[in-house]
XYZ file of C-alpha atoms in Angstrom:
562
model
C -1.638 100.563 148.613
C -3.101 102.512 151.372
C -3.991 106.159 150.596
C -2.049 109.087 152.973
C -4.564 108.915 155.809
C -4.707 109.544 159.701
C -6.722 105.877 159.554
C -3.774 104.235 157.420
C -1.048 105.897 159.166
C -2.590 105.014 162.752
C -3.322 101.227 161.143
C 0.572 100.972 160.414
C 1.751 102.490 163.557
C -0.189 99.361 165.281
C 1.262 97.009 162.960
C 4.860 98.441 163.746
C 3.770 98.820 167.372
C 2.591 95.081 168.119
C 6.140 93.826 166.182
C 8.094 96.192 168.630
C 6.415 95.526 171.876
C 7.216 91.937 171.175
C 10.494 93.257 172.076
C 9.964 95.152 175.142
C 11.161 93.603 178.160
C 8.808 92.558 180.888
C 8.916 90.978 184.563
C 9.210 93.298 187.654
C 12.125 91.834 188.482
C 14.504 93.013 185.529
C 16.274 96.192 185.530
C 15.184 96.622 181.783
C 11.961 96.550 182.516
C 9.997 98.128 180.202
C 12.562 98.751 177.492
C 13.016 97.763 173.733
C 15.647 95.290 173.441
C 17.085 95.943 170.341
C 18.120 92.362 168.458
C 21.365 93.000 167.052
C 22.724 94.338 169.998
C 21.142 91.999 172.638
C 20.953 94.710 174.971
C 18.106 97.164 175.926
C 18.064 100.370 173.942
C 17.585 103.828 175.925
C 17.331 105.863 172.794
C 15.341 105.633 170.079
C 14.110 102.007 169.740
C 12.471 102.372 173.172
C 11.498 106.300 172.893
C 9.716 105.643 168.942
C 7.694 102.692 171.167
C 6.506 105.009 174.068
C 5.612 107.799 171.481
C 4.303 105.339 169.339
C 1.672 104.041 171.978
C 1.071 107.949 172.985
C 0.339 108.245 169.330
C -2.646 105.577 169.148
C -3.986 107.142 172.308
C -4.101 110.677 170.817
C -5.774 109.240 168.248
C -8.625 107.472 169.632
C -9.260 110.379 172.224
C -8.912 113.683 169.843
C -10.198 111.480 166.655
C -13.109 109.453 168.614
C -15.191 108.836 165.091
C -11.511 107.304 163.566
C -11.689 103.459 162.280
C -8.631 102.178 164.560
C -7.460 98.210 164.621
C -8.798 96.388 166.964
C -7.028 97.356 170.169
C -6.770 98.196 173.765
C -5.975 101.959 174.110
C -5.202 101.912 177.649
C -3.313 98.705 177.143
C -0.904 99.893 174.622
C -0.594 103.063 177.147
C 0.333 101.418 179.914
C 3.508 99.763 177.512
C 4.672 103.207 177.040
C 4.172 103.976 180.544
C 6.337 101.017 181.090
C 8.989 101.904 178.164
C 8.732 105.838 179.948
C 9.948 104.349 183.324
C 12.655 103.037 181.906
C 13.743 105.992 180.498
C 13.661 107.787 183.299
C 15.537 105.065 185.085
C 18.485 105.091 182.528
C 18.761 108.495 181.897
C 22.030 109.678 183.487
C 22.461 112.566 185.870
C 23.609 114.747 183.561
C 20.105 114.343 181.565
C 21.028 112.496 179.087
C 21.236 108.918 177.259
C 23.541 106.478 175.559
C 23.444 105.289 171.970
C 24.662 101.929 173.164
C 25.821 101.231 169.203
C 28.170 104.200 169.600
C 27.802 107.453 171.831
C 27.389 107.649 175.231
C 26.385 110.523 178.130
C 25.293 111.999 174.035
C 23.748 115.392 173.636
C 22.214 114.332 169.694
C 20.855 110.791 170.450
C 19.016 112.671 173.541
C 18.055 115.294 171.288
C 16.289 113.029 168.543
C 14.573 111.745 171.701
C 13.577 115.064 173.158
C 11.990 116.047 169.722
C 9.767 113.285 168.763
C 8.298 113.260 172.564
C 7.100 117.184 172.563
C 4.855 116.983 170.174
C 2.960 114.484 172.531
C 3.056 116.760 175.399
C 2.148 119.608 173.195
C -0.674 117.984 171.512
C -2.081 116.123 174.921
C -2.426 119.244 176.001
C -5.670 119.612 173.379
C -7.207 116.747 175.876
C -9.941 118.800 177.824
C -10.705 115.285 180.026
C -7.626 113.259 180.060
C -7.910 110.236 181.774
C -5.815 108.755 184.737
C -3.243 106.745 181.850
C -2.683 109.824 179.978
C -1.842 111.811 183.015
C 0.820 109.710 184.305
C 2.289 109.134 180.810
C 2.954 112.742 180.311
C 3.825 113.270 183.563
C 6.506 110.936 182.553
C 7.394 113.024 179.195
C 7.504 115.856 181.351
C 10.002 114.863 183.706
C 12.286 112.878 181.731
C 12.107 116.478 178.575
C 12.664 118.685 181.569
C 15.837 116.776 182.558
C 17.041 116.334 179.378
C 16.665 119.524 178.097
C 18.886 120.806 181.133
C 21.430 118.638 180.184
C 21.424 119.312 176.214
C 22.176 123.394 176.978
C 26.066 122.753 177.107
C 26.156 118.935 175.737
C 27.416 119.586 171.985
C 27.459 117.640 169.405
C 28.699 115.699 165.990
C 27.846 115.987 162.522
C 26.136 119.055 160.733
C 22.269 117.767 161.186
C 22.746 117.114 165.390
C 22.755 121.079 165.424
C 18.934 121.051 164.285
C 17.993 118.164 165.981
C 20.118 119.351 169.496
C 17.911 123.362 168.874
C 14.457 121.883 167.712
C 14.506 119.427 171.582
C 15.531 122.930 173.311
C 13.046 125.483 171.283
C 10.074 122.748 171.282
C 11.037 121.614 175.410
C 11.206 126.267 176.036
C 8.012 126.427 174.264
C 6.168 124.050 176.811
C 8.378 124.852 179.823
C 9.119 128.487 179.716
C 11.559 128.421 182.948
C 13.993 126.342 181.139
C 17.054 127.896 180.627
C 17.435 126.857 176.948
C 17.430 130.508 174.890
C 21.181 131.119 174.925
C 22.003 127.538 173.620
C 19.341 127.746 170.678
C 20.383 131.106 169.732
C 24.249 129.900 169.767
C 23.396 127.211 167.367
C 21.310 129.556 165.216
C 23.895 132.202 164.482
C 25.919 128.983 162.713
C 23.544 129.976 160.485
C 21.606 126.676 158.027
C 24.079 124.861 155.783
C 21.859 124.724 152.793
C 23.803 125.966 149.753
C 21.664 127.773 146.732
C 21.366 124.342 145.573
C 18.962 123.381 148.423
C 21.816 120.628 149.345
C 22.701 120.591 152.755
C 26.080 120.075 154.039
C 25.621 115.901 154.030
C 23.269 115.536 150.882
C 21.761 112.932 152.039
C 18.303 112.837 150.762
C 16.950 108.974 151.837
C 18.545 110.154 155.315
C 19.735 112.751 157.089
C 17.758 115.658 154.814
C 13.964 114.000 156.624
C 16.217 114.607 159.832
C 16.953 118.528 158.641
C 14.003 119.117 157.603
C 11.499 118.168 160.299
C 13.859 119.735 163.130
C 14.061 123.308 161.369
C 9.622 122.462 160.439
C 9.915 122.698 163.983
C 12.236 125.433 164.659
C 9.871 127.612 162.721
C 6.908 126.591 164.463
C 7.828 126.515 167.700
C 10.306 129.315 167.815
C 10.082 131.869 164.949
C 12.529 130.610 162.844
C 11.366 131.487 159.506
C 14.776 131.359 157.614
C 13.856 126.998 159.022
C 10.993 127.229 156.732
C 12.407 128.439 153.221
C 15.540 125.820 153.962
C 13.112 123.304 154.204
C 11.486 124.492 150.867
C 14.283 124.620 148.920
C 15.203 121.300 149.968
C 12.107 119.181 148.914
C 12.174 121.343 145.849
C 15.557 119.575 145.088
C 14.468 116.194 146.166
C 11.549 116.342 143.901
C 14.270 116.616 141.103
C 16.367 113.777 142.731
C 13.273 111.178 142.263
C 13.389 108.551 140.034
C 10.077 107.078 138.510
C 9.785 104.044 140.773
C 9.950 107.011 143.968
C 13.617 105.810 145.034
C 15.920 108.888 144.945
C 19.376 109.605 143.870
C 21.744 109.170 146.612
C 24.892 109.288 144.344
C 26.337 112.490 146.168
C 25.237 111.490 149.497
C 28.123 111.934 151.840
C 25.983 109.463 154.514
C 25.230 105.853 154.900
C 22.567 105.856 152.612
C 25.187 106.978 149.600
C 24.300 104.496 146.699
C 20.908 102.796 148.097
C 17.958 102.463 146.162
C 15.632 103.042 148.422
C 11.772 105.358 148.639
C 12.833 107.953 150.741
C 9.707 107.773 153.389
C 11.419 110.033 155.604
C 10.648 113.098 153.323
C 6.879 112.248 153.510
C 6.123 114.257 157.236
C 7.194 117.321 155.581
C 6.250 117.289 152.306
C 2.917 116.772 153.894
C 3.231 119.626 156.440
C 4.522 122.398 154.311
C 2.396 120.985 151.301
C -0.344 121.481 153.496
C 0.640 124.871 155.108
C 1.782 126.317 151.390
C -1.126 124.849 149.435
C 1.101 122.785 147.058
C -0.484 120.175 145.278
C 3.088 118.613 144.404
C 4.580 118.604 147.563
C 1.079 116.852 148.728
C 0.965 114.704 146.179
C 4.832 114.313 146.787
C 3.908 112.872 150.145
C 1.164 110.709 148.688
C 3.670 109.428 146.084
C 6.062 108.711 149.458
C 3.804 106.916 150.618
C 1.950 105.000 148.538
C 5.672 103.382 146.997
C 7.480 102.751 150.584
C 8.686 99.387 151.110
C 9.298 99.894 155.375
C 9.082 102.346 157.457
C 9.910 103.386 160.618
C 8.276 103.857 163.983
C 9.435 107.242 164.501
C 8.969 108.079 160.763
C 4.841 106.790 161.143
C 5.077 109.009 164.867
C 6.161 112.004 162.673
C 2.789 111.586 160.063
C 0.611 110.631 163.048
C 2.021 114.132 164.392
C 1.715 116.304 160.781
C -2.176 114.680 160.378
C -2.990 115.199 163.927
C -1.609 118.639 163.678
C -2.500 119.537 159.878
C -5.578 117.853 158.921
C -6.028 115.551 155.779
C -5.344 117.312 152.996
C -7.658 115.875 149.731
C -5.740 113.746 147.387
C -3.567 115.302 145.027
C -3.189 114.814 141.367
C -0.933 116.679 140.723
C 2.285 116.264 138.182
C 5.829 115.270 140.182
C 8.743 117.107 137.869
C 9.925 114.069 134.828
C 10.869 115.556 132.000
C 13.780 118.076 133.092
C 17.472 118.302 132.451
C 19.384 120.580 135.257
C 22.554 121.320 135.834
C 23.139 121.767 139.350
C 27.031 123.388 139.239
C 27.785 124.138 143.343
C 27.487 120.072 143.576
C 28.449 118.945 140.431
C 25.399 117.093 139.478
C 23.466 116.849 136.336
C 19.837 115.626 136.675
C 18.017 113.871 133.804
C 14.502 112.856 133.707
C 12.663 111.642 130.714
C 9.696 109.433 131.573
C 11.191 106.013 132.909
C 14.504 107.415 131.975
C 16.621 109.084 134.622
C 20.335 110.072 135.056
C 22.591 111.244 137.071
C 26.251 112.566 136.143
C 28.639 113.680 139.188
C 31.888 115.144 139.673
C 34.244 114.689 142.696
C 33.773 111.294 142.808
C 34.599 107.549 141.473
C 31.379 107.015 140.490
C 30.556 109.417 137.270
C 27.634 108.639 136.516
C 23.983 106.396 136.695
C 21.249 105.179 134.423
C 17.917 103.943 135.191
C 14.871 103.191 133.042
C 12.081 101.526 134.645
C 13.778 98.297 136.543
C 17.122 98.914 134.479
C 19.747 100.016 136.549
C 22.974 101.285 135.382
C 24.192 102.127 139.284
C 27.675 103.661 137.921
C 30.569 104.179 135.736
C 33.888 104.137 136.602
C 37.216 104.730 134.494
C 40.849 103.904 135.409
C 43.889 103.433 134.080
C 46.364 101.298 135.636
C 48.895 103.758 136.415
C 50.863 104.522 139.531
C 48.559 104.012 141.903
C 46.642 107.173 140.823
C 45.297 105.738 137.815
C 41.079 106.428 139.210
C 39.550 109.003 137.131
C 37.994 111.506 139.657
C 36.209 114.425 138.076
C 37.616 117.440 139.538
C 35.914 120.001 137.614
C 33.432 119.565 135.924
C 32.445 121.933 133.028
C 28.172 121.931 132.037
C 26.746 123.556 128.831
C 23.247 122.833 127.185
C 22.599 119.293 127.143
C 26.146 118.146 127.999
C 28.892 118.538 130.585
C 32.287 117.717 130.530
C 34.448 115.874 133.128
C 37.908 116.321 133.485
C 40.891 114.398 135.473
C 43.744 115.586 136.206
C 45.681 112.747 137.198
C 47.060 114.494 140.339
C 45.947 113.002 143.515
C 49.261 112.179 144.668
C 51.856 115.000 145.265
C 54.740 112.333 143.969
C 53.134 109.604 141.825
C 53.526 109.649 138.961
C 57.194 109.722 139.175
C 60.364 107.503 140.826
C 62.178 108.830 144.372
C 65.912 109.166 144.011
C 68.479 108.355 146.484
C 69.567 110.858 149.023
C 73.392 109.726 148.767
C 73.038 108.882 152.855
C 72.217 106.517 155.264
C 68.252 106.262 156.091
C 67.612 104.320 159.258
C 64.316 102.079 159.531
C 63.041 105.647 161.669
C 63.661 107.856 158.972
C 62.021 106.243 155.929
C 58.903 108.158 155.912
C 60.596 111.442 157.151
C 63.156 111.693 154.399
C 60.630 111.273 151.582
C 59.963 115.235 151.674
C 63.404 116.078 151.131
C 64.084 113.152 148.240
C 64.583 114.103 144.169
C 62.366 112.432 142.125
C 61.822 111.758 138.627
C 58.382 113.310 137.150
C 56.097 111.146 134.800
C 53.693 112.811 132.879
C 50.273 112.458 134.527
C 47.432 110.189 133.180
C 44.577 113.672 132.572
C 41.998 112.588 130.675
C 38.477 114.037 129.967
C 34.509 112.421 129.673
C 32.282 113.858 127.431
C 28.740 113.413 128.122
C 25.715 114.286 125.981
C 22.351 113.823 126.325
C 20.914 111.663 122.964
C 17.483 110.361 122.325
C 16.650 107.731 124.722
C 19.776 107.936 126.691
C 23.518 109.372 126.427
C 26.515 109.585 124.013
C 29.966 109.347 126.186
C 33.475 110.058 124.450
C 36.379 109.058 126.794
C 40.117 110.878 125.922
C 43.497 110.851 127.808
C 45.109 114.434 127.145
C 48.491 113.246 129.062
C 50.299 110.499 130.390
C 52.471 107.252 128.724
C 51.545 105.499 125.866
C 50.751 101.570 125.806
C 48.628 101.787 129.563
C 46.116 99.841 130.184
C 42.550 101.643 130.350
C 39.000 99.808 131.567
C 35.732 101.927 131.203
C 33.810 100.118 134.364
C 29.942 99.803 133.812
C 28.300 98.495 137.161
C 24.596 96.659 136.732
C 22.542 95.838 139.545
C 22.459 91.814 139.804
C 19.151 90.362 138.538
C 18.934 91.187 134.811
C 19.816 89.420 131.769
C 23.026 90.210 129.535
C 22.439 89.877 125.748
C 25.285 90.077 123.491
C 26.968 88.489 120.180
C 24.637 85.325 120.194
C 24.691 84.768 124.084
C 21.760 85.431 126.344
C 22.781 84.457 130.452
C 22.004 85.742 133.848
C 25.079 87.405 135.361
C 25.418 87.133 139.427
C 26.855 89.964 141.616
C 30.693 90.078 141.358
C 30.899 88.483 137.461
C 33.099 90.504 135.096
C 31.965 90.978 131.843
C 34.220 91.991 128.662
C 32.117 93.394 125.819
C 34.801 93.167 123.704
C 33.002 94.180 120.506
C 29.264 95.073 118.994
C 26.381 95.686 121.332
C 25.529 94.504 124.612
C 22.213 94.524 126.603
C 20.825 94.145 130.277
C 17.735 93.407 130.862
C 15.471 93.308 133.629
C 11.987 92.406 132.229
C 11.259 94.614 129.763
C 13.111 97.233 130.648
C 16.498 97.575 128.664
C 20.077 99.260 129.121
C 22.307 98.875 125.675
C 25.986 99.361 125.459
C 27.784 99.859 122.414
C 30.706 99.517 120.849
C 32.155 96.933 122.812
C 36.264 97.377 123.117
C 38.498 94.391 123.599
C 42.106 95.827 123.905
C 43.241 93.510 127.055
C 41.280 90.979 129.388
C 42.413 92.228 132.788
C 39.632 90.852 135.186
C 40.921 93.441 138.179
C 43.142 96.027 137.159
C 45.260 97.614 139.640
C 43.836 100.722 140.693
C 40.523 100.546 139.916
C 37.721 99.758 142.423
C 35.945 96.743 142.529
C 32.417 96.202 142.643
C 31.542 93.095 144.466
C 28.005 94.419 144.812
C 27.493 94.665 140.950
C 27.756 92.593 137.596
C 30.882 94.934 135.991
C 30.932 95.320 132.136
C 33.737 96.049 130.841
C 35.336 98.496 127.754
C 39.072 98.085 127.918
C 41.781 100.698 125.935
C 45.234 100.990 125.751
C 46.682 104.476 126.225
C 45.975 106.856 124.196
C 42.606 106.674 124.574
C 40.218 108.403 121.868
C 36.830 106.161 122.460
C 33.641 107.216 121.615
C 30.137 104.809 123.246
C 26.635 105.472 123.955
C 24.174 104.371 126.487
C 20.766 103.491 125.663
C 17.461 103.129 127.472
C 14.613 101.670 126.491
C 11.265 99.226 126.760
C 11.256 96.886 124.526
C 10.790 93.116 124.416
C 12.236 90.506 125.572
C 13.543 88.868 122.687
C 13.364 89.255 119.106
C 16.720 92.050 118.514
């Protein structure tokens, strides 16, 4: 794998360019001209797709002309310029007269999809600016930049926007757009979303905890905030944060998105997107870990994006290379992290995760093992789902507890009124109906750290006798399940009762052991609990009351031979 360089970066970035441009629309003649047309919508894109492409060509100029003694791909500078002069044109010609664009998938006349726009072009205009001879292609591309970031940046003042990270994202386009153009009128708005003040709890979560997402988004706008406007308070956010994620890592580099509240909630995936600022503040705090974090980042990606390589192409071209680090990434830990509800484990290969406030309670991975949850229900009223409410940590251990409350009138039967209820009334007379109270189904999840994995002790404090119970364990499809004399390769979707004894999956060498087994019914999908389509379920199933004591195990080992 390539090393964290301005050469490898650049040598990507034309990679990624020459698959995009075969996607840009040419021919004088269409209206389009000039723009990505993204595939899965059949339709030219006027946000990012076609703005990473035009920075991404601006990018591989920079390079050539402020790096001359740089080992680029073979390539045609002032071709690939004149494509984002083409893919800048079109831009200009879309954007509306209020300044801004349309995220064609979704949001339209929209302050944040301009916004992410506005921010990855600055940095161009900004760092063109170091050209002391600019030739005749770089002077109409930024006159381009200029016009279409002046525009926009008028129109983002008063455009508002959606979720918590679009208030970064919409301040960062302003403060970086002011810094270049100082008659814009964009103070007021950036100090309005400022005094919000940054949602990063003591934790270094932000509000949507995504880390494989939306915290690369956070991060580089308030990098930027800092820089370009003063915003120190940007700075130590940002360094709490990748102080978390380093704890979040598993060994392979994929991250734990188990709390995530965005669409990357549950993914395995090498969170790239961190990588631009763990080498920018690594570089501008003298860590070795957050450098070699970077590194790491890099070095284990599987994709990544254009605008993610336009963002390192920016932090080396800004920065410098910093010399390879060597440094130890955290792996031997165990933190309890008590505003979220987390518990972190790392041990080597081994790493956990236990969580509270949601179905999924907790994940195991060693090596290529993957454990990606447990779930526990009881088949009870519709509010059967064991969702840790609180969640109470001590050394080594934490305990989860359920109350079994969900539903202000389950469990329990409505009465009759004793009058007539029209169709219209059904749902309006509920509030004022009797009803007769069931105990609920609380119950409680021990679990302890052990060597080479965890020791789990499931117990229902309230609720019927005789219900059904299933302790859920969800594998990633693609290892091999060993138990009691069998040895097969379970697809996504199969249900599997480990009814007694010990049960292993294996992928390769790498091992995950259950044990006991509990056999007390054979429902395949019990009513209220969530399937797993996704997974190969194993499955522990109890009858009320429930006093059940397993372990998990993790471990390298052979393949055969137990």
């Amino acid at each position: 794998m390539l090393e964290l360089t301005l050469a490898s970066v650049i040598r990507e970035l034309h990679t990624k360019l020459s698959e995009a441009l075969a996607w840009q629309a040419a021919g004088d003649d269409r209206p389009d001209r000039g723009a990505f047309i993204r595939p899965e919508w059949g339709l030219d894109d006027p946000s990012l797709g076609t703005a990473a492409l035009a920075a991404g060509c601006g990018y591989f100029h920079l390079a050539a002309a402020l790096r001359p003694q740089l080992p680029l791909p073979p390539a045609d500078p002032a071709g690939l310029l004149q494509r984002g002069i083409d893919a800048m044109q079109y831009m200009l010609r879309y954007q509306r007269e209020s300044g801004l664009i349309d995220l064609r998938s979704c949001n339209f006349d929209s302050g944040p999809d301009t916004a992410f726009v506005v921010e990855l072009l600055c940095p161009l205009l900004a760092m063109g600016r170091q050209l002391k001879s600019p030739d005749a292609g770089w002077t109409q591309f930024s006159q381009l930049l200029e016009q279409f970031v002046r525009k926009a940046a008028r129109g983002l003042t008063n455009a508002g926007f959606h979720t918590p990270n679009h208030r970064w994202v919409m301040a960062s386009a302003m403060a970086q757009a002011g810094k270049l153009f100082a008659d814009l009128p964009v103070k007021v708005a950036i100090q309005s979303y400022l005094a919000e003040g940054i949602d990063i709890d003591p934790e270094g979560f932000y509000i949507e905890r995504s880390p494989a997402a939306y915290d690369g988004v956070c991060n580089m706008s308030l990098l930027r905030l800092a820089e370009e406007w003063g915003f120190s308070a940007g700075r130590d956010a940002v360094r709490s944060n990748l102080n978390l994620n380093l704890r979040l890592l598993h060994a392979d580099g994929t991250i734990e998105t188990g709390l995530s509240h965005r669409f990357d909630a549950g993914q395995r995936v090498v969170p790239v997107k961190l990588a631009p600022a763990y080498l920018e503040l690594g570089i501008a705090d003298n860590s070795p870990p957050f450098i070699r974090a970077a590194q790491m980042l890099w070095e284990r990606r599987a994709e990544t994006s254009l605008e993610t390589l336009c963002w390192l192409s920016r932090a080396l071209l800004a920065c410098g290379e910093p010399p390879a680090s060597s440094a130890d990434l955290p792996d031997d830990f165990s933190i309890h992290y008590p505003v979220n509800g987390l518990w972190r484990i790392r041990r080597g290969l081994l790493s956990a995760s236990v969580f509270r406030g949601g179905v999924n309670l907790l994940s195991l991975r060693h090596g290529q093992a993957e454990m990606t949850g447990l779930q526990i229900a009881q088949s009870y009223f519709g509010v059967g789902q064991f969702i840790a409410e609180t969640s109470e940590p001590a050394e080594g251990q934490v305990v989860l507890r359920h109350g079994g409350r969900a539903s202000p009138r389950r469990p329990g039967y409505d009465l009759p009124l004793g009058q007539h209820v029209g169709h219209d009334r059904w749902e309006h007379v509920a509030k004022y109906r009797r009803y007769r109270i069931i105990p609920p189904c609380a119950s409680s999840l021990e679990v302890k750290e052990a060597p080479g994995g965890l020791d789990l002790h499931y117990r229902t404090t309230d609720g019927l006798d005789r219900v059904p119970v299933q302790i859920a364990l969800d594998f990633a499809p693609g290892g091999t399940w060993e138990a009691d004399g069998c040895i097969f390769r379970p697809q996504a979707g199969q249900v599997i009762f480990l009814r007694h004894g010990v049960g292993r999956m294996r992928y390769g060498a790498d091992v995950i052991e259950v044990s006991p087994g509990a056999g007390a019914h054979r429902t395949w999908e019990m009513r209220d609990a969530r399937q797993a389509p996704a997974s190969v379920r194993v499955l522990l199933t109890l009858l009320s009351p429930a006093d059940f004591a397993f372990s998990l195990r993790a471990r390298r080992g052979p393949t055969y031979g137990e």
